[in-house]
Coordinates of C-alpha atoms in Angstrom, one line a residue:
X472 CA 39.9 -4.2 -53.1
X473 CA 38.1 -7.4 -52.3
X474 CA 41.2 -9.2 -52.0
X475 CA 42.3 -6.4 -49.5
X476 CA 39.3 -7.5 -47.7
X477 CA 39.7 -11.3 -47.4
X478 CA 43.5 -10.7 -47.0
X479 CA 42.7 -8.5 -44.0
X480 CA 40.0 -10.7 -42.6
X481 CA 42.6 -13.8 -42.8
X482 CA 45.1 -12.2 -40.8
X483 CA 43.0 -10.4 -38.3
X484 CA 43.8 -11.6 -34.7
X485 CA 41.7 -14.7 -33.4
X486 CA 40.5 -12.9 -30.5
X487 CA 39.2 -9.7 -32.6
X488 CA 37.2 -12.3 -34.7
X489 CA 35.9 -13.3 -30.9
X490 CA 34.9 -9.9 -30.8
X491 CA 33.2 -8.9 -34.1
X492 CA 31.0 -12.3 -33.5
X493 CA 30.0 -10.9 -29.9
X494 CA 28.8 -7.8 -31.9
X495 CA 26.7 -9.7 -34.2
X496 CA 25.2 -11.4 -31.7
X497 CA 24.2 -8.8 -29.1
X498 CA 22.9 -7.3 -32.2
X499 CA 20.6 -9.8 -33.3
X500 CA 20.0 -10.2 -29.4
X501 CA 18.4 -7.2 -29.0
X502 CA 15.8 -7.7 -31.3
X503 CA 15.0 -11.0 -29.6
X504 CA 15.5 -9.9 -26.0
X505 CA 12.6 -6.8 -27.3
X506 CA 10.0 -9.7 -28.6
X507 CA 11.1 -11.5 -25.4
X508 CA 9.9 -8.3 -23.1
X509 CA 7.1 -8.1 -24.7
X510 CA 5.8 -11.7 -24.7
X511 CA 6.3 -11.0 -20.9
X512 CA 4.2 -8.0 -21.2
X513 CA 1.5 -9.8 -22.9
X514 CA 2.3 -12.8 -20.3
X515 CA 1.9 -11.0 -17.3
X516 CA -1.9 -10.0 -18.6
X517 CA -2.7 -13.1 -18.5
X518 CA -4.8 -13.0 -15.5
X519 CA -4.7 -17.1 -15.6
X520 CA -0.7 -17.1 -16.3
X521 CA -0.6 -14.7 -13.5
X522 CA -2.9 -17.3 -10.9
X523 CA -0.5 -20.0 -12.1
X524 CA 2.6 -18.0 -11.5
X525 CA 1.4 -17.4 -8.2
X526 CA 0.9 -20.4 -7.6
X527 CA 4.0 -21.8 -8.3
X528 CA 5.8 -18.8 -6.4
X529 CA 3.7 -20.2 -3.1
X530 CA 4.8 -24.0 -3.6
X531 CA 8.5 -22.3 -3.3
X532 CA 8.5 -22.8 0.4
X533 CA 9.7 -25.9 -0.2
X534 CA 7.7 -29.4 0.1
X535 CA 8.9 -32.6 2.5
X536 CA 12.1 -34.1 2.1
X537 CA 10.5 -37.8 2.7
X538 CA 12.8 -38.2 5.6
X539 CA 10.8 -38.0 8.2
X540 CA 8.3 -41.0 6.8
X541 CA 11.1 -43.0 6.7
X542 CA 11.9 -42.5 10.4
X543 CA 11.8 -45.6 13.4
X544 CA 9.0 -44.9 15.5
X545 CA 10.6 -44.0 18.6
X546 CA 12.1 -40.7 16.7
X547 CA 8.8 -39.6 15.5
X548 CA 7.6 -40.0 19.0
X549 CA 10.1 -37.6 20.0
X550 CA 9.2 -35.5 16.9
X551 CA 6.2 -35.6 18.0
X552 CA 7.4 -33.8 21.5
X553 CA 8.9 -31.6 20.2
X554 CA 5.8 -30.3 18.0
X555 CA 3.8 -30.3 21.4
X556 CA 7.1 -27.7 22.8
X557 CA 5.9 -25.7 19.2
X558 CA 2.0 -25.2 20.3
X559 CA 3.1 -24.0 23.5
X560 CA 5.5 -21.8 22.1
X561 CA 2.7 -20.1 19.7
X562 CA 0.9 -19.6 22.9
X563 CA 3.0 -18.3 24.6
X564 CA 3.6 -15.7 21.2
X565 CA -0.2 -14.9 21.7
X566 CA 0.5 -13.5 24.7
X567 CA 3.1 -11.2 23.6
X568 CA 1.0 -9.9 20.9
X569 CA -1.3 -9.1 23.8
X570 CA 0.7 -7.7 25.6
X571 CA 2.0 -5.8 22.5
X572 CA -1.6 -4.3 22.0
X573 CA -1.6 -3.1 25.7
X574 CA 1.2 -1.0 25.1
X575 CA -0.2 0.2 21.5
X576 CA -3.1 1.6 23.8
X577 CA -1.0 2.9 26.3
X578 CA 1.1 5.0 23.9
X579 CA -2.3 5.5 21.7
X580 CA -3.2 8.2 25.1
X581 CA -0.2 9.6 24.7
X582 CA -0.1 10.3 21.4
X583 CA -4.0 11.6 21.0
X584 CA -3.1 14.9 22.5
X585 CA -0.4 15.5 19.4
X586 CA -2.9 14.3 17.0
X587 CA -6.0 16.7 18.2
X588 CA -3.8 19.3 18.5
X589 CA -2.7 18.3 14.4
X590 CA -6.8 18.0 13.8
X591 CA -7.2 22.0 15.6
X592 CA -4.6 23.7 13.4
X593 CA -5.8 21.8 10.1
X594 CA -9.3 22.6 10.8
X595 CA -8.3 26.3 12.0
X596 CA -9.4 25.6 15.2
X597 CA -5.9 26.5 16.7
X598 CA -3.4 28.6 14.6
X599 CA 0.4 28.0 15.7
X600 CA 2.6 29.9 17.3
X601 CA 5.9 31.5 15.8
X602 CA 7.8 29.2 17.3
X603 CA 6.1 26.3 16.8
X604 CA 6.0 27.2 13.0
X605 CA 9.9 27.2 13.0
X606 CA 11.8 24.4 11.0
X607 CA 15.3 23.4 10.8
X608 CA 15.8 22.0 7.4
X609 CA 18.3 19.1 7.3
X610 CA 21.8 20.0 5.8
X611 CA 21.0 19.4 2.4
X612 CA 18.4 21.6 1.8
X613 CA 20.0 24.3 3.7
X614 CA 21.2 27.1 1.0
X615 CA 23.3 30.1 1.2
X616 CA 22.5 33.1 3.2
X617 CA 21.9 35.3 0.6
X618 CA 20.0 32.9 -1.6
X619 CA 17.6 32.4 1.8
X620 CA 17.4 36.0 2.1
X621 CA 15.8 36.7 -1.4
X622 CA 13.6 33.5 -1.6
X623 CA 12.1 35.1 1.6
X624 CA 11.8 38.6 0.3
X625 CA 10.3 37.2 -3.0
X626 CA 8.1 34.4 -0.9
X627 CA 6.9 37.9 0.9
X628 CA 5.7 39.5 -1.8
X629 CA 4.1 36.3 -3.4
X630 CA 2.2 36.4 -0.2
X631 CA 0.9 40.2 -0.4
X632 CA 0.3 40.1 -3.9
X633 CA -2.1 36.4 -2.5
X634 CA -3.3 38.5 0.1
X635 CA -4.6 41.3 -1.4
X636 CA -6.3 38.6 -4.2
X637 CA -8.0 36.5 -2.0
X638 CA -8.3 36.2 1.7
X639 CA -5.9 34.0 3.9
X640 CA -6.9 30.2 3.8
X641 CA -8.1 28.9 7.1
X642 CA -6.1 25.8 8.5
X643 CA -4.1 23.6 5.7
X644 CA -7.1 22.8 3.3
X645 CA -7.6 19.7 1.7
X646 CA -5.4 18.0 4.0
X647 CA -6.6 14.3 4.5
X648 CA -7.7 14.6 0.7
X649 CA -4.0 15.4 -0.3
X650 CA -2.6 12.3 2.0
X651 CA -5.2 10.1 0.1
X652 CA -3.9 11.3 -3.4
X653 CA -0.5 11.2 -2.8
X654 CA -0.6 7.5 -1.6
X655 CA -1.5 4.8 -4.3
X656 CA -3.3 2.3 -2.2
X657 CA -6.2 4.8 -1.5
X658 CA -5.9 7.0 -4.2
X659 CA -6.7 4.0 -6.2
X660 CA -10.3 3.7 -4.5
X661 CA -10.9 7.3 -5.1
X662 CA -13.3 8.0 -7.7
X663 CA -13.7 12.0 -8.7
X664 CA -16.8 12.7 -7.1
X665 CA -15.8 11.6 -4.1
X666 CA -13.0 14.5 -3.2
X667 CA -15.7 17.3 -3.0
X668 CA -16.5 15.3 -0.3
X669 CA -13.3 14.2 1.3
X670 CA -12.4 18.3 1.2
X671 CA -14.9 18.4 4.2
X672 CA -12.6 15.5 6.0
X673 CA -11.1 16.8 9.2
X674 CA -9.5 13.9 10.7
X675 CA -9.1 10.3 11.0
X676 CA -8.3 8.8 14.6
X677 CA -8.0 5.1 15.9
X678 CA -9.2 3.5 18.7
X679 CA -8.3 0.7 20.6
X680 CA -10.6 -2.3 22.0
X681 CA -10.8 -1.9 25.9
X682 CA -8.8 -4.0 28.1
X683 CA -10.4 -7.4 28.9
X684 CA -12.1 -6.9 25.5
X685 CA -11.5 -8.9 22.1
X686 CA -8.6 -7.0 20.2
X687 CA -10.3 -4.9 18.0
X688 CA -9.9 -1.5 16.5
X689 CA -11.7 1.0 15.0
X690 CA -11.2 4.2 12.3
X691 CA -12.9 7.1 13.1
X692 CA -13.1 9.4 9.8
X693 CA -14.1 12.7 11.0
X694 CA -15.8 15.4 8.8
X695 CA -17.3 18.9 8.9
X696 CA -21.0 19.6 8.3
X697 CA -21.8 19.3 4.4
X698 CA -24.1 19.2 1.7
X699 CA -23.5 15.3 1.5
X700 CA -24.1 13.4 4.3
X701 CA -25.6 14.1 8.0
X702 CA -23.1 12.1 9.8
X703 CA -20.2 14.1 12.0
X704 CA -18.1 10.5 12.1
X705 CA -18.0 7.5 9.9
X706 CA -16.8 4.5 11.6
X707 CA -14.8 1.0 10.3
X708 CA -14.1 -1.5 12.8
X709 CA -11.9 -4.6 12.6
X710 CA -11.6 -7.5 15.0
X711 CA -8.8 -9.5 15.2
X712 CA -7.7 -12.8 16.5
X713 CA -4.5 -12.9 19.0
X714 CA -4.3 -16.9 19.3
X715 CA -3.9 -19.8 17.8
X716 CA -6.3 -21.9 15.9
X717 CA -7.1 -25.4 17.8
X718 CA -7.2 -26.8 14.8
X719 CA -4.0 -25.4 12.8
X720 CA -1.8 -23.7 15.5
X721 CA 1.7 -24.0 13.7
X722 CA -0.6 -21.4 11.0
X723 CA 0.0 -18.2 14.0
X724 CA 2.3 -15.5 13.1
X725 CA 0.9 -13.1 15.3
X726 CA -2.6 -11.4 15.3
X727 CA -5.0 -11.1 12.5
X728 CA -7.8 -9.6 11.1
X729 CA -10.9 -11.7 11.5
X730 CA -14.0 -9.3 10.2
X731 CA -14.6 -5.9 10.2
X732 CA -17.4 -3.7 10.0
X733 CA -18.9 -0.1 8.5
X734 CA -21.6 2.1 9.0
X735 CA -24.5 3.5 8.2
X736 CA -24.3 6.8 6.0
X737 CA -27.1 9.0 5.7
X738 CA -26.7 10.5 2.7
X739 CA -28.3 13.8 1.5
X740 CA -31.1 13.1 -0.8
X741 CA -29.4 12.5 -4.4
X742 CA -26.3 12.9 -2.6
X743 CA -25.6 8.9 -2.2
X744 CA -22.1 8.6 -4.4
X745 CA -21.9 4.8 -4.1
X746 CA -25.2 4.1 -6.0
X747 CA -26.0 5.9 -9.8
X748 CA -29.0 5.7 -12.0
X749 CA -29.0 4.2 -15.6
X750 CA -31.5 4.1 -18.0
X751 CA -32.0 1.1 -19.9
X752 CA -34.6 0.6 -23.2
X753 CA -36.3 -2.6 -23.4
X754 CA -38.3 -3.9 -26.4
X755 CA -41.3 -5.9 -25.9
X756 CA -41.0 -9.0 -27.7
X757 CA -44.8 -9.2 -28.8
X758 CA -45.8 -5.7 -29.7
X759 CA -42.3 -4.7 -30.6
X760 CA -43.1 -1.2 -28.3
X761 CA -39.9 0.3 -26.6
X762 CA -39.6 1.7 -22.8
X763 CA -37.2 3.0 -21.1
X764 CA -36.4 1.5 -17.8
X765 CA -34.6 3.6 -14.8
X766 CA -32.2 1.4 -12.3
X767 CA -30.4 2.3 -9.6
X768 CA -26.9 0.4 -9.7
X769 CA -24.0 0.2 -7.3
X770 CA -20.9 2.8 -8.0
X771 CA -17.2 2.7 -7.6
X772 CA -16.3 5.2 -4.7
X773 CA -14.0 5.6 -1.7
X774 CA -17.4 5.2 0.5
X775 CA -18.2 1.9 -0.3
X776 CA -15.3 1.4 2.0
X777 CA -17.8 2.0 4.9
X778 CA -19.6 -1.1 3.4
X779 CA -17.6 -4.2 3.3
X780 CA -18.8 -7.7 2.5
X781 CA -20.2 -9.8 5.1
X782 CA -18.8 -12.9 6.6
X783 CA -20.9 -16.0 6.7
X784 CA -21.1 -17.6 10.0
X785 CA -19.3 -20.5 7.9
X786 CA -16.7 -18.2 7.3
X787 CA -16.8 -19.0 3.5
X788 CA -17.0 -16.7 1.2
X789 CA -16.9 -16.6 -2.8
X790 CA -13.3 -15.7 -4.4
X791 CA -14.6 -11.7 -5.3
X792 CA -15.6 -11.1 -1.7
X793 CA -12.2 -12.7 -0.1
X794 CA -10.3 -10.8 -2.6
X795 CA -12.3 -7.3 -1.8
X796 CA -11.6 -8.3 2.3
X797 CA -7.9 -8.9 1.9
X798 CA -7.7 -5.8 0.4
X799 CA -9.3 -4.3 2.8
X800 CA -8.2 -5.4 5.3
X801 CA -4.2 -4.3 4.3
X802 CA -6.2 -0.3 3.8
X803 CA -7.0 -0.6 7.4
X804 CA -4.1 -1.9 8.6
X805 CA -2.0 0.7 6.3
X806 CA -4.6 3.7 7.3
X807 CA -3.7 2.4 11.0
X808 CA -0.1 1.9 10.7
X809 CA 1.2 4.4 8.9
X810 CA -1.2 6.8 7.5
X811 CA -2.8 8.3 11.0
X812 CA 1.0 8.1 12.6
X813 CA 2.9 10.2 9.9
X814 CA -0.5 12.0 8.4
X815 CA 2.0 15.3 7.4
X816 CA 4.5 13.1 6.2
X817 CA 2.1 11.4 3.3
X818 CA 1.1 15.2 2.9
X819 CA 4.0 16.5 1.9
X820 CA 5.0 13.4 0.2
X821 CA 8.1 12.4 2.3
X822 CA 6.8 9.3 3.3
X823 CA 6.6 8.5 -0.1
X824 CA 10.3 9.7 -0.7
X825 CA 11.4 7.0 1.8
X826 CA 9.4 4.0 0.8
X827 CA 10.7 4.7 -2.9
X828 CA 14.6 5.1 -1.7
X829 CA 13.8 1.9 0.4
X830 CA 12.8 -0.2 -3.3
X831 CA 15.8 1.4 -5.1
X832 CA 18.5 0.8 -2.2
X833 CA 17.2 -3.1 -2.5
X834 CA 17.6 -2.9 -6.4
X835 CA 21.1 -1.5 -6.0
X836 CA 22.0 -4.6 -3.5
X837 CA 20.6 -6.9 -6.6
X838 CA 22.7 -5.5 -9.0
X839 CA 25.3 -5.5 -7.5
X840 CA 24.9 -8.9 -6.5
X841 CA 25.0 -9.8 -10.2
X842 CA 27.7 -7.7 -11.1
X843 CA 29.8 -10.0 -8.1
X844 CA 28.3 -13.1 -9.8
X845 CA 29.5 -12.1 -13.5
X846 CA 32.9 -11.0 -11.9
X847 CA 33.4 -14.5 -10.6
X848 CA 32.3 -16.4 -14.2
X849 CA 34.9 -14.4 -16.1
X850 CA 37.7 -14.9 -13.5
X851 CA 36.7 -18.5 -13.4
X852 CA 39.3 -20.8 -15.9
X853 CA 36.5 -23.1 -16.1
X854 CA 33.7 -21.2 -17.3
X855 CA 32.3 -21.6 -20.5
X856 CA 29.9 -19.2 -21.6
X857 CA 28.4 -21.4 -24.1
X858 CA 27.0 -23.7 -21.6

């Protein structure tokens, strides 16, 4: 039988032998490319591999050819003309972007009358019409006629058997609190004692700087009378910049965020969800007598956002601070952006549904991309897949 074997093995076709040695290698491979995923794991960790990798991905932008040192002086004088044309033309950029900002308060009027009419129906304030309340679903979700008719007879008596339970909720509750939960950038900053709170949100609105004024603008979080604070409107202002720096202008892409400031919260007494009280025992080093000592410490919560650190007049700051400002200063923006504009969106979690097909689309292009790539290697006579 063994000689069966070997005979077999000695005549079996050169390019099946190919084939059973592929086998055994993608076998082995697997294990290695499994260690390999996880050393990547364990890598990425690493907060200092991570600040190196990052590092690295920012030198990618490429660095000087030496070309230009090696240049006759009369071309780098007319370099040097040309990077004169480039400060003018950043300038000239400024203005658009304040120009820009003058239309983002124009249109701002317009759309406030939408948005308070959004705030009046989730606060109950203003309960829709019939008409108003009508949808047309796109085509995809549209479903038979008789499959519409007896989700609506059984939605109908969902809704007696609700009603005769409970009574009918006022406005959409829990709106703003739903929009921050279902978006992870701020549901990230939530902490669970702040959503008894945020329950009590009615609306968030921006304003605009005044014309003539420094671009700035400002959130507006708007709440209902409650148990936890005195305050109707908590208020975060940023303050951007719209030109370019005397001393770097070629560093303008358009305007940004300078500073910003909170508020004041008066919070109900024993209320105040951003500070909590620890009990510590401390043993006297003579006597050898313990005490216990009571401190009030600062605690994560979403209202600390109402607090941000302050900017030196230096403007330096240590690395935790600039790393707590650049994040919040991408919340605002986002909470400005996208949040206030497409509130119901966020809500009902179609927002989300697009930024995720956005990601995938993108992954599809890279793999297909590949795919093309691996295509070409194996219909190239050349390639050697050892090398």
């Amino acid at each position: 039988m063994a000689d069966m074997d070997n005979k077999d093995q000695a005549e079996m076709d050169p390019a099946d032998m190919e084939d059973v040695e592929e086998v055994e290698e993608e076998e082995t491979g697997g294990d290695e490319n499994s260690k390999a995923r996880q050393l990547t794991v364990q890598m990425m960790q690493n907060p200092q591999i991570l600040a190196a990798l990052q590092e690295r991905l920012d030198g990618l932008n490429g660095s000087p050819s030496g070309y230009m040192e090696s240049l006759p002086k009369v071309v780098k004088r007319r370099v040097n003309a040309l990077k004169n044309l480039q400060v003018k033309c950043a300038h000239i950029e400024a203005k658009f972007y304040e120009e820009v900002h003058e239309l983002e308060r124009k249109y701002a009027a317009l759309y406030q009358p939408l948005f308070d009419k959004r705030s009046d129906i989730v606060k109950a304030a203003y309960e829709p019409t019939d008409e108003e309340c009508e949808w047309k679903a796109d085509e995809e979700e549209e479903l038979t006629v008789s499959k519409q008719d007896e989700m609506k007879e059984k939605a109908k008596l969902e809704e007696e058997k609700k009603d005769e339970e409970k009574e009918d909720p006022k406005g959409i509750p829990e709106f703003w609190l739903t929009v921050f939960k279902n978006v992870d950038l701020l549901s990230d900053m939530l902490q669970e004692h702040d959503e008894p709170i945020l329950k009590h949100l009615q609306d968030i609105k921006v304003k605009f700087s005044d014309p003539g004024q420094p671009m700035s603008f400002t959130l507006e979080f708007h709440f209902e009378p409650n148990d936890f604070f005195t305050n109707t409107v908590l208020t975060k202002t940023y303050k951007m910049r719209s030109e370019p720096d005397e001393n770097d202008p070629f560093s303008f892409d358009g305007p940004e965020i300078m500073c910003c400031t909170g508020c004041t919260i008066d919070w109900t007494k024993g209320k105040n969800v951003t500070l909590k009280t620890i009990k510590k025992k401390q043993k006297h080093k003579g006597r050898g007598t313990v005490r216990t000592v009571t401190k009030t410490v600062p605690n994560d919560s979403f209202f600390n956002f109402f607090t941000p650190p302050e900017v030196p007049e230096n403007g330096e700051l240590d690395e935790d601070s600039e790393a707590v400002l650049a994040a919040d200063f991408e919340i605002g923006h986002f909470i400005r952006e996208r949040i206030v504009p497409r509130a119901v969106l966020y809500f009902t979690g179609e927002a989300i549904e697009d930024d995720d097909d956005d990601y995938d689309e993108e992954g599809e292009e890279a793999d297909d991309e590949e795919g093309e790539e691996e295509a070409d290697e194996e219909n190239d006579p050349d390639y050697d897949p050892k090398v």
